[in-house]
mmCIF file of C-alpha atoms in Angstrom:
data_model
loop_
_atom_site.group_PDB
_atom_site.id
_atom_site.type_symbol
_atom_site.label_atom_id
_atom_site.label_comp_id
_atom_site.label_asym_id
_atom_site.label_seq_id
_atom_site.Cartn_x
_atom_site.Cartn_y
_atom_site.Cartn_z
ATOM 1 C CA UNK A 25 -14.524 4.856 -4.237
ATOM 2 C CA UNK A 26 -12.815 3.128 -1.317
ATOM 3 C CA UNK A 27 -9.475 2.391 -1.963
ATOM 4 C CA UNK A 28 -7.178 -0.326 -0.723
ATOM 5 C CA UNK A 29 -3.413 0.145 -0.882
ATOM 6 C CA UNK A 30 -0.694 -2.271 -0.946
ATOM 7 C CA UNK A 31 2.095 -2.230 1.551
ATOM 8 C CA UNK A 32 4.470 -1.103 -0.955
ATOM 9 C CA UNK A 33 2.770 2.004 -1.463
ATOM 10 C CA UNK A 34 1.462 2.342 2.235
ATOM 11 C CA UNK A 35 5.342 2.076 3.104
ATOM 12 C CA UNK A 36 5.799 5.494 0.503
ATOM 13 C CA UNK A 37 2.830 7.318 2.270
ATOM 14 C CA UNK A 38 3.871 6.869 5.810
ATOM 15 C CA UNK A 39 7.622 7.525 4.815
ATOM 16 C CA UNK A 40 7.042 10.636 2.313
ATOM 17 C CA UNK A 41 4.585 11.863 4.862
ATOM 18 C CA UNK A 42 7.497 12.183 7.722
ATOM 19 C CA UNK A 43 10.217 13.434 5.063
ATOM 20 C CA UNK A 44 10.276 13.346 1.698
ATOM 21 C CA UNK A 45 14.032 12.933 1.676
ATOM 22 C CA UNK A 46 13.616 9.575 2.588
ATOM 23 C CA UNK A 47 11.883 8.959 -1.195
ATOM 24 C CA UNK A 48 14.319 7.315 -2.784
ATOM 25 C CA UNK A 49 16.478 6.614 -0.712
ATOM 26 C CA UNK A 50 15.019 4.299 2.034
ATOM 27 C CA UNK A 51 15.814 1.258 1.186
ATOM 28 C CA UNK A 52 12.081 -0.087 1.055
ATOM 29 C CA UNK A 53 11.363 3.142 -1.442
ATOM 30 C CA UNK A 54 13.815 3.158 -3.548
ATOM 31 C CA UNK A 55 12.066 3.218 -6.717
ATOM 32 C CA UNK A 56 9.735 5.850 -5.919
ATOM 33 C CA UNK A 57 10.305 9.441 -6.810
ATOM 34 C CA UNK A 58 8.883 12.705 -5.121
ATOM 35 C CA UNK A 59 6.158 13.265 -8.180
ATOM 36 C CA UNK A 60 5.178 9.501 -7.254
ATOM 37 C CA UNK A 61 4.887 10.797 -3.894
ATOM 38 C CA UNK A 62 2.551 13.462 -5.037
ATOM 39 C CA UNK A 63 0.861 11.248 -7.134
ATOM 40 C CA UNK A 64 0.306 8.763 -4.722
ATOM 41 C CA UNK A 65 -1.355 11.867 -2.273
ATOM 42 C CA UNK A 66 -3.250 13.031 -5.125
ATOM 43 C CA UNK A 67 -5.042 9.638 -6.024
ATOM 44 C CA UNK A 68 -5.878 9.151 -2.507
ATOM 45 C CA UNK A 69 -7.370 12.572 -1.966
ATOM 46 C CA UNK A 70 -9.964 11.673 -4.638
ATOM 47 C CA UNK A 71 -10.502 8.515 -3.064
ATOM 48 C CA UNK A 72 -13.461 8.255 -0.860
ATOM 49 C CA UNK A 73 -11.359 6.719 2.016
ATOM 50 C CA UNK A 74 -8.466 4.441 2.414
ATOM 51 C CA UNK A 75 -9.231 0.574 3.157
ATOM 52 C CA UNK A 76 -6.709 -1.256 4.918
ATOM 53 C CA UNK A 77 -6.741 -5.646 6.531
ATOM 54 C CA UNK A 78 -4.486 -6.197 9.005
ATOM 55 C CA UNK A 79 -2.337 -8.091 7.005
ATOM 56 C CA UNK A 80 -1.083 -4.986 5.278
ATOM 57 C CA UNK A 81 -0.780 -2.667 8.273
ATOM 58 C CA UNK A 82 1.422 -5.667 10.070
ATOM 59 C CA UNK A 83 3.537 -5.720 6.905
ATOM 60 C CA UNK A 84 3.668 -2.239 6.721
ATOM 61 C CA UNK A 85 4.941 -2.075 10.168
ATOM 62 C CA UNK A 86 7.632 -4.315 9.524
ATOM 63 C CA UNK A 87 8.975 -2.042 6.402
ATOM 64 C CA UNK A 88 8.824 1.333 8.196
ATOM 65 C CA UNK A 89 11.001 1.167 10.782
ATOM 66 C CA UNK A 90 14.265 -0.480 8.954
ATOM 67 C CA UNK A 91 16.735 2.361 8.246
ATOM 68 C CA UNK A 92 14.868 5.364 9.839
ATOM 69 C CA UNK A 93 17.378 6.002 12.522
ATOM 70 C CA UNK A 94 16.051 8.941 14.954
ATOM 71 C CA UNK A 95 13.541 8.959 13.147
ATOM 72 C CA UNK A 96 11.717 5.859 13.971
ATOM 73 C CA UNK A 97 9.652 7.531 16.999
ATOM 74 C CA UNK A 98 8.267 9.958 14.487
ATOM 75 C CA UNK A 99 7.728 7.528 11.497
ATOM 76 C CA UNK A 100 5.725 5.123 13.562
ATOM 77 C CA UNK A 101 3.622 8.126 15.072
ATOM 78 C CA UNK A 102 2.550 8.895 11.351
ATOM 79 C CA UNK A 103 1.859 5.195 10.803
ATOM 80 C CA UNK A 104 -0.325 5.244 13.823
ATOM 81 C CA UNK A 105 -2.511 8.545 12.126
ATOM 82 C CA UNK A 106 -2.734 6.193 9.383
ATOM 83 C CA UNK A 107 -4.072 3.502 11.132
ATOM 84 C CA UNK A 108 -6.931 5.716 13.026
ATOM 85 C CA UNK A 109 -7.772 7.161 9.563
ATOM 86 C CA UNK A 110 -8.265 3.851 7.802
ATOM 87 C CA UNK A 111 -11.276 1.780 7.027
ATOM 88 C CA UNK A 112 -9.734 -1.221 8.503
ATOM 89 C CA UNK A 113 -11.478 -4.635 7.606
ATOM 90 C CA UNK A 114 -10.516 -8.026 8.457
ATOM 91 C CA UNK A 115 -9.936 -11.143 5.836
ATOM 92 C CA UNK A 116 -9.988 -14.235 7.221
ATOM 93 C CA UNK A 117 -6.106 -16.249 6.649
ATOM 94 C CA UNK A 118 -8.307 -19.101 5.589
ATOM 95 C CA UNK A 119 -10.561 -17.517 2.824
ATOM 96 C CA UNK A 120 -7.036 -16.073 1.151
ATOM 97 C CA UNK A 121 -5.221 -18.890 1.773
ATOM 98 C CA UNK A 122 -8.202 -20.865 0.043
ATOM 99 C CA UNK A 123 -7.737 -18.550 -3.326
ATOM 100 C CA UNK A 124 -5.255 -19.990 -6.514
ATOM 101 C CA UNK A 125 -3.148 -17.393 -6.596
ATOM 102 C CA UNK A 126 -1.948 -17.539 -2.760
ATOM 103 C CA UNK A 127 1.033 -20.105 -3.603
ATOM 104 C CA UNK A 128 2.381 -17.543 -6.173
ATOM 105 C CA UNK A 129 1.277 -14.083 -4.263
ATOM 106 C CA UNK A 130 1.292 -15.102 -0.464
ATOM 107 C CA UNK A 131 -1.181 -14.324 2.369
ATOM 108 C CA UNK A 132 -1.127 -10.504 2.089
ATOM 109 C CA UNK A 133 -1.782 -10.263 -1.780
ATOM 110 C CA UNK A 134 -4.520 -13.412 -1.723
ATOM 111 C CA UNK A 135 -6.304 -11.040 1.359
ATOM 112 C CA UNK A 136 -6.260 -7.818 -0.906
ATOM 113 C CA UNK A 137 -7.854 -10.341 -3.407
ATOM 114 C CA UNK A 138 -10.775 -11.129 -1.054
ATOM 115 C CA UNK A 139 -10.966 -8.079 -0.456
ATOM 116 C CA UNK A 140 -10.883 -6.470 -3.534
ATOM 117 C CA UNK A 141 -13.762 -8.831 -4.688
ATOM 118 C CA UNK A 142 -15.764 -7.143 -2.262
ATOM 119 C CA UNK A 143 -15.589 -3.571 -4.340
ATOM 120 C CA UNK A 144 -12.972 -1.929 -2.857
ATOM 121 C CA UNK A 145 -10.452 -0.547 -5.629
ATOM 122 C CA UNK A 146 -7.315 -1.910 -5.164
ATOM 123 C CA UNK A 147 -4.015 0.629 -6.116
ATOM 124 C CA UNK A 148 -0.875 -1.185 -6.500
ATOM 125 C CA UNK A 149 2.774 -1.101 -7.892
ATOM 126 C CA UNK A 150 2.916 -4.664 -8.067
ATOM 127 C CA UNK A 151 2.678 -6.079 -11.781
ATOM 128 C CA UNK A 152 1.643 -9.911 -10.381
ATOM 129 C CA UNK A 153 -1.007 -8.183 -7.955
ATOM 130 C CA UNK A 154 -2.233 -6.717 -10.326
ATOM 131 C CA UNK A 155 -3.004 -8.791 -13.014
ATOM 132 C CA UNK A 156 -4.331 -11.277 -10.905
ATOM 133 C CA UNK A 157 -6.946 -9.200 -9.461
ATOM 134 C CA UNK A 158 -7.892 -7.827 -13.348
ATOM 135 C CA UNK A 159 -8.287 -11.562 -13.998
ATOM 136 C CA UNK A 160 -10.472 -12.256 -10.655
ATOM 137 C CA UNK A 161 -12.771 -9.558 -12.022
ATOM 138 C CA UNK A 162 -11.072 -6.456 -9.067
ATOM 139 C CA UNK A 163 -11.119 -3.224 -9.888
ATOM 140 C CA UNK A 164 -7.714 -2.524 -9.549
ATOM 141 C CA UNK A 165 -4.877 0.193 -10.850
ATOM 142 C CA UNK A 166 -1.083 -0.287 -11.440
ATOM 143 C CA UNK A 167 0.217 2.779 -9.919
ATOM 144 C CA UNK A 168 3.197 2.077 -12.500
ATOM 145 C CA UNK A 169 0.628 3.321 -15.397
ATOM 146 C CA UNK A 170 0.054 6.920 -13.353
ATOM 147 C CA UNK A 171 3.343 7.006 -12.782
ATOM 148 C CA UNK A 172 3.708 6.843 -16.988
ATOM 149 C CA UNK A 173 0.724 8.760 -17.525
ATOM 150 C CA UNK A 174 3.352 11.740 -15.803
#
């Protein structure tokens, strides 16, 4: 299965990939632990390939580099690995913009909804997300429930 990640846990990958000291305490990652880390890794590695739309990788890139200090040069050389290993695939701003949910989830969460619709399996931390692509018929998975199922 092909799996599309949201930007929240994109942000965790490309951060816990350059050091996992920044888990939990990067301001974007916070709430993330070093087993979520792990779990994170471990879903994806059973995952046929990563999906990505350009929408997340832009938001992505606006996450990463806030607090990362020296760091930055090597945090946006792992984002770039990221981005040459991803399935990247385009939604067009009209189509999610066109979807009910995009005045309460915004243009990044109403593209993951196209795109979801189009089989991808969407992974996400984000309880509104989440239940809105359950209700548009998405596979999707609350990365909260793995993180319970610890």
């Amino acid at each position: 299965m092909k799996v599309l990640l949201d930007a929240n846990l994109a942000t965790l990958l490309v951060l816990g990939s350059v050091d996992r000291r920044m888990i939990g305490t990067h301001k974007r990652i916070q709430r993330f632990t070093r087993p979520d880390f792990d779990d994170l890794t471990g879903e994806l590695v059973r995952s046929e390939a990563i999906v990505a739309l350009p929408n997340t990788l832009t938001e992505i890139s606006n996450l990463i580099g806030q607090g990362v200090g020296d760091r930055r040069t090597l945090v946006f050389e792992r984002f770039r690995r990221l981005i040459e290993e991803v399935d990247e695939h385009y939604v067009a701003s009209l189509s999610a913009a066109r979807r009910t949910e995009f005045p309460r989830l915004g243009l990044t969460d109403s593209a993951l909804l196209v795109a979801g619709a189009l089989g991808f399996s969407l992974l996400t931390d984000d309880d509104d997300l989440y239940v809105a692509a359950l209700k548009a018929g998405c596979r999707a998975r609350n990365f909260r429930h793995i993180q319970a199922e610890r």
